[in-house]
Short mmCIF file of N, CA and C in Angstrom, two decimals:
data_model
loop_
_atom_site.label_atom_id
_atom_site.label_comp_id
_atom_site.label_asym_id
_atom_site.label_seq_id
_atom_site.Cartn_x
_atom_site.Cartn_y
_atom_site.Cartn_z
N UNK A 897 112.57 85.92 83.62
CA UNK A 897 113.20 86.76 84.05
C UNK A 897 114.01 86.48 85.04
N UNK A 898 113.37 85.26 85.99
CA UNK A 898 114.19 85.24 86.97
C UNK A 898 115.76 85.04 86.50
N UNK A 899 115.25 83.90 85.48
CA UNK A 899 116.53 83.66 84.71
C UNK A 899 117.47 85.01 84.53
N UNK A 900 116.92 85.46 83.84
CA UNK A 900 118.02 86.42 83.25
C UNK A 900 118.47 87.50 84.57
N UNK A 901 117.83 87.36 85.60
CA UNK A 901 118.83 88.11 86.99
C UNK A 901 119.46 87.50 87.22
N UNK A 902 119.30 86.47 87.30
CA UNK A 902 120.58 85.50 87.83
C UNK A 902 121.34 85.62 87.21
N UNK A 903 121.76 85.94 85.98
CA UNK A 903 122.90 85.24 84.76
C UNK A 903 122.86 86.43 85.43
N UNK A 904 122.51 87.62 85.50
CA UNK A 904 123.26 89.33 85.86
C UNK A 904 123.94 89.21 86.93
N UNK A 905 123.71 87.90 88.11
CA UNK A 905 124.60 88.42 89.15
C UNK A 905 123.84 89.07 90.11
N UNK A 906 122.40 89.25 90.19
CA UNK A 906 121.54 90.06 90.49
C UNK A 906 121.11 89.31 91.65
N UNK A 907 119.90 89.97 92.46
CA UNK A 907 119.15 89.49 93.62
C UNK A 907 117.63 89.67 93.24
N UNK A 908 116.55 88.83 93.43
CA UNK A 908 115.49 88.69 93.16
C UNK A 908 114.85 88.64 94.72
N UNK A 909 114.16 89.87 94.40
CA UNK A 909 113.14 90.11 96.37
C UNK A 909 111.99 89.33 95.73
N UNK A 910 112.16 89.18 97.04
CA UNK A 910 110.57 87.75 97.39
C UNK A 910 109.67 88.86 97.82
N UNK A 911 108.39 88.56 97.37
CA UNK A 911 107.44 90.02 98.30
C UNK A 911 106.59 88.82 99.02
N UNK A 912 106.26 89.30 100.21
CA UNK A 912 105.92 88.60 101.35
C UNK A 912 104.49 88.85 101.12
N UNK A 913 103.60 88.90 100.58
CA UNK A 913 102.34 89.77 100.26
C UNK A 913 101.81 88.46 99.94
N UNK A 914 100.83 87.69 100.26
CA UNK A 914 99.50 86.55 100.24
C UNK A 914 99.37 86.46 99.15
N UNK A 915 98.81 87.49 98.44
CA UNK A 915 97.94 86.93 97.80
C UNK A 915 99.04 86.79 96.18
N UNK A 916 100.45 87.63 96.76
CA UNK A 916 101.35 86.81 95.37
C UNK A 916 102.21 85.51 95.47
N UNK A 917 101.30 85.06 96.53
CA UNK A 917 102.14 83.39 96.75
C UNK A 917 101.35 82.50 97.02
N UNK A 918 99.99 83.01 97.05
CA UNK A 918 98.81 82.20 97.70
C UNK A 918 97.76 81.93 96.19
N UNK A 919 98.05 81.26 94.80
CA UNK A 919 97.11 81.33 93.51
C UNK A 919 95.86 81.46 93.69
N UNK A 920 94.44 80.96 95.37
CA UNK A 920 94.06 81.28 94.90
C UNK A 920 93.19 82.07 95.08
N UNK A 921 94.42 83.58 96.22
CA UNK A 921 94.17 84.20 96.63
C UNK A 921 94.68 85.63 95.67
N UNK A 922 95.41 85.02 94.37
CA UNK A 922 96.09 85.99 93.38
C UNK A 922 94.64 85.72 92.81
N UNK A 923 94.54 85.06 92.68
CA UNK A 923 92.71 85.19 91.46
C UNK A 923 91.99 86.35 91.20
N UNK A 924 91.54 86.06 93.16
CA UNK A 924 90.69 86.56 93.21
C UNK A 924 91.03 88.58 93.99
N UNK A 925 92.46 88.70 94.13
CA UNK A 925 93.09 89.63 93.88
C UNK A 925 92.95 90.53 93.02
N UNK A 926 92.85 89.80 91.61
CA UNK A 926 93.60 90.64 90.59
C UNK A 926 92.04 90.71 90.27
N UNK A 927 90.79 89.84 89.97
CA UNK A 927 89.66 90.84 90.12
C UNK A 927 89.03 91.24 90.71
N UNK A 928 89.97 91.55 91.73
CA UNK A 928 88.67 92.67 92.72
C UNK A 928 89.68 94.75 91.55
N UNK A 929 90.61 93.65 91.90
CA UNK A 929 91.91 95.25 91.75
C UNK A 929 91.24 95.87 89.97
N UNK A 930 91.07 94.11 89.11
CA UNK A 930 90.62 94.98 87.86
C UNK A 930 89.37 95.72 87.90
N UNK A 931 88.29 95.34 88.81
CA UNK A 931 87.06 95.78 88.67
C UNK A 931 86.75 97.24 89.42
N UNK A 932 88.27 98.02 90.00
CA UNK A 932 88.09 98.88 90.94
C UNK A 932 89.00 99.82 90.00
N UNK A 933 90.10 99.46 89.44
CA UNK A 933 90.36 100.26 88.44
C UNK A 933 89.78 100.40 86.98
N UNK A 934 88.75 99.59 86.71
CA UNK A 934 87.59 99.53 85.74
C UNK A 934 86.44 100.95 86.01
N UNK A 935 86.27 101.07 87.65
CA UNK A 935 85.13 101.30 87.70
C UNK A 935 86.22 103.58 87.71
N UNK A 936 87.24 103.37 87.56
CA UNK A 936 87.55 104.82 87.59
C UNK A 936 88.55 105.06 88.82
N UNK A 937 88.74 104.55 88.61
CA UNK A 937 90.40 104.93 89.72
C UNK A 937 91.22 106.21 90.25
N UNK A 938 90.98 107.03 90.62
CA UNK A 938 91.56 108.01 89.88
C UNK A 938 93.06 107.93 90.44
N UNK A 939 94.07 108.18 89.56
CA UNK A 939 95.38 108.50 89.97
C UNK A 939 96.04 109.67 91.28
N UNK A 940 96.94 108.44 91.76
CA UNK A 940 96.99 109.52 92.56
C UNK A 940 98.33 111.05 92.26
N UNK A 941 98.20 112.08 91.96
CA UNK A 941 99.74 113.34 91.78
C UNK A 941 100.56 112.66 92.28
N UNK A 942 102.05 112.79 91.87
CA UNK A 942 103.28 112.81 92.02
C UNK A 942 103.71 113.36 93.17
N UNK A 943 103.23 114.38 93.21
CA UNK A 943 103.30 115.19 94.15
C UNK A 943 103.17 114.23 95.63
N UNK A 944 101.16 113.86 95.69
CA UNK A 944 101.41 113.31 96.83
C UNK A 944 102.27 112.21 97.26
N UNK A 945 103.08 111.38 96.69
CA UNK A 945 104.18 111.27 97.14
C UNK A 945 105.41 111.20 97.47
N UNK A 946 105.45 112.52 96.57
CA UNK A 946 106.60 113.77 97.25
C UNK A 946 106.44 114.05 98.76
N UNK A 947 105.18 114.36 98.93
CA UNK A 947 104.63 115.19 100.27
C UNK A 947 104.54 114.16 100.66
N UNK A 948 104.49 112.84 100.94
CA UNK A 948 104.73 111.80 101.54
C UNK A 948 106.11 110.97 101.84
N UNK A 949 107.35 112.29 100.98
CA UNK A 949 108.97 111.97 101.41
C UNK A 949 109.32 112.34 102.01
N UNK A 950 108.50 114.45 101.50
CA UNK A 950 108.94 115.08 102.21
C UNK A 950 108.73 114.72 103.65
N UNK A 951 108.11 114.26 104.79
CA UNK A 951 107.30 114.21 105.95
C UNK A 951 107.61 113.15 106.58
N UNK A 952 108.84 111.86 105.22
CA UNK A 952 109.24 111.03 106.22
C UNK A 952 110.58 111.64 106.22
N UNK A 953 111.44 112.33 105.71
CA UNK A 953 112.85 112.77 105.86
C UNK A 953 112.43 113.98 107.01
N UNK A 954 111.68 114.73 107.42
CA UNK A 954 111.27 115.94 108.67
C UNK A 954 111.48 115.02 109.25
N UNK A 955 110.76 113.44 109.58
CA UNK A 955 110.80 112.22 110.77
C UNK A 955 111.34 112.24 111.02
N UNK A 956 112.74 110.78 109.63
CA UNK A 956 112.95 110.11 110.41
C UNK A 956 114.38 110.68 110.23
N UNK A 957 114.76 111.51 109.12
CA UNK A 957 115.85 112.00 108.11
C UNK A 957 115.88 111.85 107.69
N UNK A 958 116.99 112.78 106.33
CA UNK A 958 117.17 111.72 104.99
C UNK A 958 118.41 110.58 104.89
N UNK A 959 118.74 110.52 106.08
CA UNK A 959 120.18 109.00 105.59
C UNK A 959 119.41 108.25 106.56
N UNK A 960 117.62 108.07 105.90
CA UNK A 960 116.84 106.70 106.48
C UNK A 960 115.61 106.82 105.75
N UNK A 961 115.64 107.36 104.41
CA UNK A 961 114.62 107.15 103.53
C UNK A 961 114.65 106.93 102.67
N UNK A 962 113.67 106.05 101.65
CA UNK A 962 114.23 104.75 100.64
C UNK A 962 112.83 104.68 99.57
N UNK A 963 112.98 104.50 98.19
CA UNK A 963 112.50 104.46 97.18
C UNK A 963 112.10 102.61 97.22
N UNK A 964 110.14 102.75 97.90
CA UNK A 964 110.04 101.25 98.31
C UNK A 964 109.11 100.90 96.92
N UNK A 965 109.20 100.46 95.86
CA UNK A 965 107.66 100.20 95.15
C UNK A 965 107.63 99.38 95.09
N UNK A 966 106.06 98.34 94.72
CA UNK A 966 105.53 97.45 94.80
C UNK A 966 104.97 97.31 93.45
N UNK A 967 106.06 97.48 92.56
CA UNK A 967 105.23 97.45 91.29
C UNK A 967 104.50 95.42 90.71
N UNK A 968 104.94 94.85 91.47
CA UNK A 968 104.49 94.00 91.09
C UNK A 968 103.43 93.29 91.89
N UNK A 969 102.32 94.03 92.52
CA UNK A 969 101.05 93.72 93.04
C UNK A 969 100.20 94.68 92.98
N UNK A 970 100.58 96.03 92.49
CA UNK A 970 99.48 96.94 92.66
C UNK A 970 99.25 97.54 91.18
N UNK A 971 98.12 98.14 90.89
CA UNK A 971 97.72 98.69 90.05
C UNK A 971 97.88 100.11 90.03
N UNK A 972 97.94 100.23 91.65
CA UNK A 972 97.56 101.80 92.02
C UNK A 972 98.78 102.04 92.18
N UNK A 973 99.40 103.06 91.40
CA UNK A 973 100.92 103.71 91.70
C UNK A 973 100.18 105.55 90.98
N UNK A 974 101.67 106.04 92.01
CA UNK A 974 100.77 107.56 91.57
C UNK A 974 101.43 108.17 90.25
N UNK A 975 100.39 108.78 89.82
CA UNK A 975 101.01 109.30 87.94
C UNK A 975 102.45 109.32 87.90
N UNK A 976 102.62 108.85 86.64
CA UNK A 976 104.07 109.34 85.73
C UNK A 976 104.97 107.81 87.23
N UNK A 977 103.97 106.80 87.20
CA UNK A 977 105.15 105.53 87.78
C UNK A 977 104.01 104.49 87.66
N UNK A 978 104.06 104.08 87.00
CA UNK A 978 103.74 102.88 86.40
C UNK A 978 104.72 101.71 86.37
N UNK A 979 105.64 102.53 85.98
CA UNK A 979 107.03 100.94 86.01
C UNK A 979 108.28 101.74 86.78
N UNK A 980 109.04 100.65 86.57
CA UNK A 980 110.58 101.71 86.51
C UNK A 980 110.91 102.81 85.84
N UNK A 981 110.63 103.06 84.85
CA UNK A 981 110.83 103.66 83.92
C UNK A 981 110.85 105.02 83.98
N UNK A 982 109.92 105.11 85.68
CA UNK A 982 109.36 106.49 86.55
C UNK A 982 110.24 107.03 87.46
N UNK A 983 110.52 106.26 87.34
CA UNK A 983 111.62 106.92 88.21
C UNK A 983 112.88 108.44 88.58
N UNK A 984 112.60 108.21 86.95
CA UNK A 984 113.33 109.70 87.07
C UNK A 984 111.87 111.11 87.22
N UNK A 985 111.30 110.51 87.38
CA UNK A 985 109.67 111.16 87.85
C UNK A 985 109.88 111.84 89.37
N UNK A 986 110.21 110.92 90.03
CA UNK A 986 110.29 110.76 91.68
C UNK A 986 112.22 111.69 91.59
N UNK A 987 113.48 111.23 90.81
CA UNK A 987 114.35 112.56 90.80
C UNK A 987 114.34 114.05 90.95
N UNK A 988 113.50 114.00 89.22
CA UNK A 988 113.26 115.64 88.99
C UNK A 988 112.25 115.87 90.18
N UNK A 989 111.57 115.24 90.88
CA UNK A 989 110.60 115.65 91.25
C UNK A 989 111.35 115.86 93.37
N UNK A 990 112.25 115.91 93.65
CA UNK A 990 112.65 116.22 94.22
C UNK A 990 113.87 116.51 94.52
N UNK A 991 114.50 117.16 92.57
CA UNK A 991 115.43 118.53 92.76
C UNK A 991 114.30 120.09 92.48
N UNK A 992 113.49 119.85 92.38
CA UNK A 992 112.51 120.33 92.01
C UNK A 992 111.64 120.64 93.52
N UNK A 993 111.77 120.12 94.25
CA UNK A 993 111.28 120.43 95.53
C UNK A 993 112.17 120.88 96.35
N UNK A 994 113.93 121.44 95.72
CA UNK A 994 115.46 121.68 96.85
C UNK A 994 115.80 120.72 97.33
N UNK A 995 115.46 119.30 96.79
CA UNK A 995 116.60 118.61 97.79
C UNK A 995 117.71 118.47 97.02
N UNK A 996 119.27 118.60 97.49
CA UNK A 996 121.02 118.71 97.42
C UNK A 996 120.67 117.41 96.23
N UNK A 997 122.08 117.85 95.12
CA UNK A 997 121.91 115.97 94.52
C UNK A 997 122.26 114.77 95.82
N UNK A 998 123.12 114.84 96.74
CA UNK A 998 123.27 114.14 97.68
C UNK A 998 122.78 113.49 98.63
N UNK A 999 121.91 114.72 98.37
CA UNK A 999 119.83 114.02 99.70
C UNK A 999 119.76 112.96 98.77
N UNK A 1000 119.21 113.81 97.30
CA UNK A 1000 118.53 112.52 96.58
C UNK A 1000 118.96 111.28 96.28
N UNK A 1001 120.72 111.23 95.73
CA UNK A 1001 121.12 110.07 95.78
C UNK A 1001 120.91 109.09 96.48
N UNK A 1002 120.96 109.97 98.37
CA UNK A 1002 120.27 108.76 99.50
C UNK A 1002 119.23 108.48 99.35
N UNK A 1003 117.73 109.20 98.81
CA UNK A 1003 116.65 108.69 99.11
C UNK A 1003 116.45 107.41 97.48
N UNK A 1004 117.09 108.20 96.27
CA UNK A 1004 116.88 106.97 95.43
C UNK A 1004 117.89 106.08 95.33
N UNK A 1005 118.35 105.15 96.38
CA UNK A 1005 118.79 104.63 96.65
C UNK A 1005 120.25 104.11 97.56
N UNK A 1006 121.12 105.68 98.54
CA UNK A 1006 122.45 104.79 99.53
C UNK A 1006 122.03 105.11 99.81
N UNK A 1007 120.78 104.79 101.09
CA UNK A 1007 120.56 104.81 102.55
C UNK A 1007 120.10 103.18 102.04
N UNK A 1008 119.67 102.42 101.02
CA UNK A 1008 119.60 101.45 101.32
C UNK A 1008 121.41 100.47 101.31
N UNK A 1009 121.38 101.10 100.40
CA UNK A 1009 123.32 100.63 100.03
C UNK A 1009 123.83 100.37 100.64
N UNK A 1010 123.73 101.55 101.70
CA UNK A 1010 124.37 102.06 103.36
C UNK A 1010 124.00 100.74 104.18
N UNK A 1011 122.39 100.81 104.46
CA UNK A 1011 121.80 99.54 105.25
C UNK A 1011 121.86 98.17 105.11
N UNK A 1012 122.54 97.93 103.79
CA UNK A 1012 122.80 96.26 103.10
C UNK A 1012 123.77 95.70 103.92
N UNK A 1013 124.86 97.11 103.83
CA UNK A 1013 126.11 96.85 103.82
C UNK A 1013 126.48 97.00 105.82
N UNK A 1014 125.59 97.43 106.67
CA UNK A 1014 125.71 97.83 107.65
C UNK A 1014 125.15 96.11 107.99
N UNK A 1015 124.08 95.49 107.56
CA UNK A 1015 123.66 94.34 107.77
C UNK A 1015 124.93 93.12 107.64
N UNK A 1016 125.61 92.83 106.20
CA UNK A 1016 126.65 92.42 106.14
C UNK A 1016 127.86 92.57 106.85
N UNK A 1017 127.60 93.58 106.74
CA UNK A 1017 129.19 93.74 108.64
C UNK A 1017 128.82 92.79 109.73
N UNK A 1018 126.95 93.19 109.75
CA UNK A 1018 126.86 92.51 111.35
C UNK A 1018 126.96 91.02 111.69
N UNK A 1019 126.03 90.35 109.66
CA UNK A 1019 125.95 89.15 110.23
C UNK A 1019 127.18 88.52 110.16
N UNK A 1020 128.89 89.67 109.12
CA UNK A 1020 130.05 88.65 109.12
C UNK A 1020 130.44 88.81 110.65
N UNK A 1021 130.20 89.66 111.21
CA UNK A 1021 131.13 89.64 112.61
C UNK A 1021 130.22 88.96 113.83
N UNK A 1022 128.93 88.57 113.23
CA UNK A 1022 128.11 87.51 114.21
C UNK A 1022 129.02 86.07 114.01
N UNK A 1023 129.29 85.86 112.24
CA UNK A 1023 129.59 84.51 112.05
C UNK A 1023 130.91 84.50 112.66
N UNK A 1024 132.22 85.83 112.54
CA UNK A 1024 133.10 85.12 112.73
C UNK A 1024 133.23 85.27 114.30
N UNK A 1025 132.23 85.61 115.24
CA UNK A 1025 132.63 85.49 117.33
C UNK A 1025 131.81 84.38 117.03
N UNK A 1026 131.31 83.14 116.07
CA UNK A 1026 130.73 82.52 116.58
C UNK A 1026 131.63 80.85 116.26
N UNK A 1027 132.84 81.08 115.41
CA UNK A 1027 133.46 80.45 114.77
C UNK A 1027 133.87 79.86 115.10
N UNK A 1028 135.27 79.03 115.96
CA UNK A 1028 136.05 78.51 116.86
C UNK A 1028 137.25 78.95 116.81
#
């Protein structure tokens, strides 16, 4: 997967969670999470995620909310979101809740792109100010 991402010019976002980078902890985490999963841990309805997003939008504003998955390190995802193929369920949920298309696009990725663009501009400005 790393080679495929590199071939396509992508970026791999390295997760900072210690259970993913420490092999001793990773095996313990896998055993614990598998045990909990097998005990019948109930899935959270997608509506719970959408409620959470609604709250974040109400508090922070539509320009400051995005989707942050943790598909790599958890089994405990809401219904319909076991992998990235479930993202259309988020889109549909936002539309059904009355989010205009432009607002849904912001939450689904445009806000992150804007933030990254701003970070790059800041980096460039700082780099240029340090040049003799």
